[in-house]
Amino acid sequence: METTRIERPGAPEPTRIALVALVFGRERAEALLEGLREPEARQAKSHLAGFSALSSARRQARVAVEFGVRPDAAARLRAVMEEAPEVLRREIFRRLPPYHRGLFPERQVEPPDAAATPAVCALAERLIREATR
């Protein structure tokens, strides 16, 4: 009798497993990978080391690339822009990637002004992340 190995359909690849462990586990990420089978565990730990070395913004970008943008991102961004005060709207729009700027054809990128304090800039980036991921 011949033994066949059954592959799990849709099993996540080590790259995605490492990203999920890092995003949800932070300090425990490596321990979370211990339960994987050997080849996947080794690969996932290697990816984890690379992702851990990235800046927060680069890690978030990698998560977005790997898992995609929310299907309702456009509606969520429109809602945020509608509710935000004008100084925050300008800063949000300035920080949007070009493919999301098309949602607001009436706006143009303006240089930052004095009203865009570091707190406003941080809030704009956070609102964009929350609306799109």
mmCIF file with all atom_site columns, C-alpha atoms in Angstrom, residues 6-133:
data_model
loop_
_atom_site.group_PDB
_atom_site.id
_atom_site.type_symbol
_atom_site.label_atom_id
_atom_site.label_alt_id
_atom_site.label_comp_id
_atom_site.label_asym_id
_atom_site.label_entity_id
_atom_site.label_seq_id
_atom_site.pdbx_PDB_ins_code
_atom_site.Cartn_x
_atom_site.Cartn_y
_atom_site.Cartn_z
_atom_site.occupancy
_atom_site.B_iso_or_equiv
_atom_site.pdbx_formal_charge
_atom_site.auth_seq_id
_atom_site.auth_comp_id
_atom_site.auth_asym_id
_atom_site.auth_atom_id
_atom_site.pdbx_PDB_model_num
ATOM 1   C CA . ILE A 1 6   ? -2.360  15.043 2.003  1.00 0.00 ? 6   ILE A CA 1
ATOM 2   C CA . GLU A 1 7   ? -1.694  18.746 1.567  1.00 0.00 ? 7   GLU A CA 1
ATOM 3   C CA . ARG A 1 8   ? -3.909  21.123 3.448  1.00 0.00 ? 8   ARG A CA 1
ATOM 4   C CA . PRO A 1 9   ? -5.742  23.263 0.894  1.00 0.00 ? 9   PRO A CA 1
ATOM 5   C CA . GLY A 1 10  ? -5.210  26.932 1.409  1.00 0.00 ? 10  GLY A CA 1
ATOM 6   C CA . ALA A 1 11  ? -2.630  26.492 4.157  1.00 0.00 ? 11  ALA A CA 1
ATOM 7   C CA . PRO A 1 12  ? -1.044  29.884 4.828  1.00 0.00 ? 12  PRO A CA 1
ATOM 8   C CA . GLU A 1 13  ? 2.502   30.267 3.686  1.00 0.00 ? 13  GLU A CA 1
ATOM 9   C CA . PRO A 1 14  ? 5.323   31.026 6.171  1.00 0.00 ? 14  PRO A CA 1
ATOM 10  C CA . THR A 1 15  ? 5.475   34.683 5.098  1.00 0.00 ? 15  THR A CA 1
ATOM 11  C CA . ARG A 1 16  ? 1.872   35.291 6.071  1.00 0.00 ? 16  ARG A CA 1
ATOM 12  C CA . ILE A 1 17  ? 2.177   33.254 9.253  1.00 0.00 ? 17  ILE A CA 1
ATOM 13  C CA . ALA A 1 18  ? 5.170   35.355 10.332 1.00 0.00 ? 18  ALA A CA 1
ATOM 14  C CA . LEU A 1 19  ? 3.315   38.607 9.613  1.00 0.00 ? 19  LEU A CA 1
ATOM 15  C CA . VAL A 1 20  ? 0.264   37.508 11.582 1.00 0.00 ? 20  VAL A CA 1
ATOM 16  C CA . ALA A 1 21  ? 2.428   36.373 14.504 1.00 0.00 ? 21  ALA A CA 1
ATOM 17  C CA . LEU A 1 22  ? 4.252   39.716 14.529 1.00 0.00 ? 22  LEU A CA 1
ATOM 18  C CA . VAL A 1 23  ? 1.116   41.845 14.198 1.00 0.00 ? 23  VAL A CA 1
ATOM 19  C CA . PHE A 1 24  ? -0.880  39.986 16.844 1.00 0.00 ? 24  PHE A CA 1
ATOM 20  C CA . GLY A 1 25  ? 1.866   38.584 19.046 1.00 0.00 ? 25  GLY A CA 1
ATOM 21  C CA . ARG A 1 26  ? 4.590   41.245 19.016 1.00 0.00 ? 26  ARG A CA 1
ATOM 22  C CA . GLU A 1 27  ? 6.967   40.056 21.765 1.00 0.00 ? 27  GLU A CA 1
ATOM 23  C CA . ARG A 1 28  ? 5.592   36.496 21.657 1.00 0.00 ? 28  ARG A CA 1
ATOM 24  C CA . ALA A 1 29  ? 5.808   36.202 17.865 1.00 0.00 ? 29  ALA A CA 1
ATOM 25  C CA . GLU A 1 30  ? 8.713   33.756 17.815 1.00 0.00 ? 30  GLU A CA 1
ATOM 26  C CA . ALA A 1 31  ? 7.089   31.558 20.457 1.00 0.00 ? 31  ALA A CA 1
ATOM 27  C CA . LEU A 1 32  ? 3.890   31.504 18.407 1.00 0.00 ? 32  LEU A CA 1
ATOM 28  C CA . LEU A 1 33  ? 5.836   29.973 15.524 1.00 0.00 ? 33  LEU A CA 1
ATOM 29  C CA . GLU A 1 34  ? 7.082   27.058 17.644 1.00 0.00 ? 34  GLU A CA 1
ATOM 30  C CA . GLY A 1 35  ? 3.985   24.987 16.895 1.00 0.00 ? 35  GLY A CA 1
ATOM 31  C CA . LEU A 1 36  ? 4.686   24.833 13.159 1.00 0.00 ? 36  LEU A CA 1
ATOM 32  C CA . ARG A 1 37  ? 6.217   21.854 11.408 1.00 0.00 ? 37  ARG A CA 1
ATOM 33  C CA . GLU A 1 38  ? 9.970   22.127 10.910 1.00 0.00 ? 38  GLU A CA 1
ATOM 34  C CA . PRO A 1 39  ? 10.292  23.410 7.340  1.00 0.00 ? 39  PRO A CA 1
ATOM 35  C CA . GLU A 1 40  ? 7.548   26.012 7.824  1.00 0.00 ? 40  GLU A CA 1
ATOM 36  C CA . ALA A 1 41  ? 8.843   26.993 11.272 1.00 0.00 ? 41  ALA A CA 1
ATOM 37  C CA . ARG A 1 42  ? 12.341  27.663 9.948  1.00 0.00 ? 42  ARG A CA 1
ATOM 38  C CA . GLN A 1 43  ? 11.046  29.710 7.027  1.00 0.00 ? 43  GLN A CA 1
ATOM 39  C CA . ALA A 1 44  ? 8.562   31.643 9.172  1.00 0.00 ? 44  ALA A CA 1
ATOM 40  C CA . LYS A 1 45  ? 11.259  32.499 11.745 1.00 0.00 ? 45  LYS A CA 1
ATOM 41  C CA . SER A 1 46  ? 13.506  33.738 8.970  1.00 0.00 ? 46  SER A CA 1
ATOM 42  C CA . HIS A 1 47  ? 10.704  35.969 7.653  1.00 0.00 ? 47  HIS A CA 1
ATOM 43  C CA . LEU A 1 48  ? 9.922   37.124 11.184 1.00 0.00 ? 48  LEU A CA 1
ATOM 44  C CA . ALA A 1 49  ? 13.506  38.285 11.690 1.00 0.00 ? 49  ALA A CA 1
ATOM 45  C CA . GLY A 1 50  ? 13.312  40.299 8.486  1.00 0.00 ? 50  GLY A CA 1
ATOM 46  C CA . PHE A 1 51  ? 9.939   41.833 9.336  1.00 0.00 ? 51  PHE A CA 1
ATOM 47  C CA . SER A 1 52  ? 11.060  42.702 12.871 1.00 0.00 ? 52  SER A CA 1
ATOM 48  C CA . ALA A 1 53  ? 13.945  44.715 11.452 1.00 0.00 ? 53  ALA A CA 1
ATOM 49  C CA . LEU A 1 54  ? 11.583  46.870 9.371  1.00 0.00 ? 54  LEU A CA 1
ATOM 50  C CA . SER A 1 55  ? 10.233  50.194 10.558 1.00 0.00 ? 55  SER A CA 1
ATOM 51  C CA . SER A 1 56  ? 6.626   50.236 11.697 1.00 0.00 ? 56  SER A CA 1
ATOM 52  C CA . ALA A 1 57  ? 5.516   51.965 8.497  1.00 0.00 ? 57  ALA A CA 1
ATOM 53  C CA . ARG A 1 58  ? 7.277   49.403 6.309  1.00 0.00 ? 58  ARG A CA 1
ATOM 54  C CA . ARG A 1 59  ? 5.757   46.526 8.297  1.00 0.00 ? 59  ARG A CA 1
ATOM 55  C CA . GLN A 1 60  ? 2.294   48.022 7.884  1.00 0.00 ? 60  GLN A CA 1
ATOM 56  C CA . ALA A 1 61  ? 2.899   48.432 4.172  1.00 0.00 ? 61  ALA A CA 1
ATOM 57  C CA . ARG A 1 62  ? 3.989   44.802 3.931  1.00 0.00 ? 62  ARG A CA 1
ATOM 58  C CA . VAL A 1 63  ? 0.835   43.686 5.733  1.00 0.00 ? 63  VAL A CA 1
ATOM 59  C CA . ALA A 1 64  ? -1.263  45.732 3.308  1.00 0.00 ? 64  ALA A CA 1
ATOM 60  C CA . VAL A 1 65  ? 0.554   44.249 0.320  1.00 0.00 ? 65  VAL A CA 1
ATOM 61  C CA . GLU A 1 66  ? 0.265   40.715 1.665  1.00 0.00 ? 66  GLU A CA 1
ATOM 62  C CA . PHE A 1 67  ? -3.348  40.834 2.854  1.00 0.00 ? 67  PHE A CA 1
ATOM 63  C CA . GLY A 1 68  ? -4.766  43.665 0.772  1.00 0.00 ? 68  GLY A CA 1
ATOM 64  C CA . VAL A 1 69  ? -6.750  46.755 1.526  1.00 0.00 ? 69  VAL A CA 1
ATOM 65  C CA . ARG A 1 70  ? -10.173 46.520 3.133  1.00 0.00 ? 70  ARG A CA 1
ATOM 66  C CA . PRO A 1 71  ? -12.931 46.100 0.568  1.00 0.00 ? 71  PRO A CA 1
ATOM 67  C CA . ASP A 1 72  ? -14.771 49.058 2.105  1.00 0.00 ? 72  ASP A CA 1
ATOM 68  C CA . ALA A 1 73  ? -11.690 51.304 2.330  1.00 0.00 ? 73  ALA A CA 1
ATOM 69  C CA . ALA A 1 74  ? -13.075 53.898 -0.097 1.00 0.00 ? 74  ALA A CA 1
ATOM 70  C CA . ALA A 1 75  ? -16.292 54.339 1.878  1.00 0.00 ? 75  ALA A CA 1
ATOM 71  C CA . ARG A 1 76  ? -14.391 54.495 5.157  1.00 0.00 ? 76  ARG A CA 1
ATOM 72  C CA . LEU A 1 77  ? -11.966 57.112 3.816  1.00 0.00 ? 77  LEU A CA 1
ATOM 73  C CA . ARG A 1 78  ? -14.856 59.228 2.518  1.00 0.00 ? 78  ARG A CA 1
ATOM 74  C CA . ALA A 1 79  ? -16.527 59.057 5.936  1.00 0.00 ? 79  ALA A CA 1
ATOM 75  C CA . VAL A 1 80  ? -13.325 60.093 7.697  1.00 0.00 ? 80  VAL A CA 1
ATOM 76  C CA . MET A 1 81  ? -12.801 62.994 5.314  1.00 0.00 ? 81  MET A CA 1
ATOM 77  C CA . GLU A 1 82  ? -16.412 64.117 5.767  1.00 0.00 ? 82  GLU A CA 1
ATOM 78  C CA . GLU A 1 83  ? -16.158 64.195 9.558  1.00 0.00 ? 83  GLU A CA 1
ATOM 79  C CA . ALA A 1 84  ? -12.637 65.636 9.897  1.00 0.00 ? 84  ALA A CA 1
ATOM 80  C CA . PRO A 1 85  ? -11.943 69.336 10.401 1.00 0.00 ? 85  PRO A CA 1
ATOM 81  C CA . GLU A 1 86  ? -10.370 71.040 7.383  1.00 0.00 ? 86  GLU A CA 1
ATOM 82  C CA . VAL A 1 87  ? -6.781  71.077 8.691  1.00 0.00 ? 87  VAL A CA 1
ATOM 83  C CA . LEU A 1 88  ? -6.991  67.328 9.287  1.00 0.00 ? 88  LEU A CA 1
ATOM 84  C CA . ARG A 1 89  ? -8.611  66.764 5.863  1.00 0.00 ? 89  ARG A CA 1
ATOM 85  C CA . ARG A 1 90  ? -5.711  68.525 4.147  1.00 0.00 ? 90  ARG A CA 1
ATOM 86  C CA . GLU A 1 91  ? -3.201  66.425 6.061  1.00 0.00 ? 91  GLU A CA 1
ATOM 87  C CA . ILE A 1 92  ? -5.058  63.171 5.414  1.00 0.00 ? 92  ILE A CA 1
ATOM 88  C CA . PHE A 1 93  ? -5.249  63.933 1.702  1.00 0.00 ? 93  PHE A CA 1
ATOM 89  C CA . ARG A 1 94  ? -1.566  64.880 1.584  1.00 0.00 ? 94  ARG A CA 1
ATOM 90  C CA . ARG A 1 95  ? -0.624  61.518 3.108  1.00 0.00 ? 95  ARG A CA 1
ATOM 91  C CA . LEU A 1 96  ? -2.943  59.335 1.015  1.00 0.00 ? 96  LEU A CA 1
ATOM 92  C CA . PRO A 1 97  ? -1.337  57.114 -1.605 1.00 0.00 ? 97  PRO A CA 1
ATOM 93  C CA . PRO A 1 98  ? -2.087  58.296 -5.165 1.00 0.00 ? 98  PRO A CA 1
ATOM 94  C CA . TYR A 1 99  ? -4.576  55.520 -5.831 1.00 0.00 ? 99  TYR A CA 1
ATOM 95  C CA . HIS A 1 100 ? -6.748  56.737 -2.918 1.00 0.00 ? 100 HIS A CA 1
ATOM 96  C CA . ARG A 1 101 ? -6.434  60.414 -3.819 1.00 0.00 ? 101 ARG A CA 1
ATOM 97  C CA . GLY A 1 102 ? -8.618  59.710 -6.837 1.00 0.00 ? 102 GLY A CA 1
ATOM 98  C CA . LEU A 1 103 ? -11.544 59.372 -4.417 1.00 0.00 ? 103 LEU A CA 1
ATOM 99  C CA . PHE A 1 104 ? -11.379 63.130 -3.857 1.00 0.00 ? 104 PHE A CA 1
ATOM 100 C CA . PRO A 1 105 ? -11.025 64.785 -7.291 1.00 0.00 ? 105 PRO A CA 1
ATOM 101 C CA . GLU A 1 106 ? -11.963 68.190 -5.872 1.00 0.00 ? 106 GLU A CA 1
ATOM 102 C CA . ARG A 1 107 ? -8.803  68.268 -3.709 1.00 0.00 ? 107 ARG A CA 1
ATOM 103 C CA . GLN A 1 108 ? -5.186  69.003 -4.542 1.00 0.00 ? 108 GLN A CA 1
ATOM 104 C CA . VAL A 1 109 ? -2.064  68.223 -2.549 1.00 0.00 ? 109 VAL A CA 1
ATOM 105 C CA . GLU A 1 110 ? -1.070  71.299 -0.588 1.00 0.00 ? 110 GLU A CA 1
ATOM 106 C CA . PRO A 1 111 ? 2.218   71.887 1.200  1.00 0.00 ? 111 PRO A CA 1
ATOM 107 C CA . PRO A 1 112 ? 2.013   71.402 4.973  1.00 0.00 ? 112 PRO A CA 1
ATOM 108 C CA . ASP A 1 113 ? 1.109   74.494 6.918  1.00 0.00 ? 113 ASP A CA 1
ATOM 109 C CA . ALA A 1 114 ? 1.723   75.563 10.508 1.00 0.00 ? 114 ALA A CA 1
ATOM 110 C CA . ALA A 1 115 ? -1.658  74.200 11.627 1.00 0.00 ? 115 ALA A CA 1
ATOM 111 C CA . ALA A 1 116 ? -0.468  70.680 10.776 1.00 0.00 ? 116 ALA A CA 1
ATOM 112 C CA . THR A 1 117 ? 1.162   70.003 14.126 1.00 0.00 ? 117 THR A CA 1
ATOM 113 C CA . PRO A 1 118 ? 2.926   66.701 14.792 1.00 0.00 ? 118 PRO A CA 1
ATOM 114 C CA . ALA A 1 119 ? -0.216  65.508 16.598 1.00 0.00 ? 119 ALA A CA 1
ATOM 115 C CA . VAL A 1 120 ? -2.402  66.317 13.575 1.00 0.00 ? 120 VAL A CA 1
ATOM 116 C CA . CYS A 1 121 ? 0.056   64.511 11.283 1.00 0.00 ? 121 CYS A CA 1
ATOM 117 C CA . ALA A 1 122 ? 0.102   61.442 13.523 1.00 0.00 ? 122 ALA A CA 1
ATOM 118 C CA . LEU A 1 123 ? -3.691  61.443 13.718 1.00 0.00 ? 123 LEU A CA 1
ATOM 119 C CA . ALA A 1 124 ? -3.964  61.705 9.926  1.00 0.00 ? 124 ALA A CA 1
ATOM 120 C CA . GLU A 1 125 ? -1.706  58.688 9.444  1.00 0.00 ? 125 GLU A CA 1
ATOM 121 C CA . ARG A 1 126 ? -3.589  56.709 12.078 1.00 0.00 ? 126 ARG A CA 1
ATOM 122 C CA . LEU A 1 127 ? -6.971  57.491 10.517 1.00 0.00 ? 127 LEU A CA 1
ATOM 123 C CA . ILE A 1 128 ? -5.721  56.393 7.101  1.00 0.00 ? 128 ILE A CA 1
ATOM 124 C CA . ARG A 1 129 ? -4.415  53.115 8.542  1.00 0.00 ? 129 ARG A CA 1
ATOM 125 C CA . GLU A 1 130 ? -7.639  52.462 10.409 1.00 0.00 ? 130 GLU A CA 1
ATOM 126 C CA . ALA A 1 131 ? -9.796  53.193 7.355  1.00 0.00 ? 131 ALA A CA 1
ATOM 127 C CA . THR A 1 132 ? -7.817  51.071 4.931  1.00 0.00 ? 132 THR A CA 1
ATOM 128 C CA . ARG A 1 133 ? -6.591  48.063 6.919  1.00 0.00 ? 133 ARG A CA 1
#
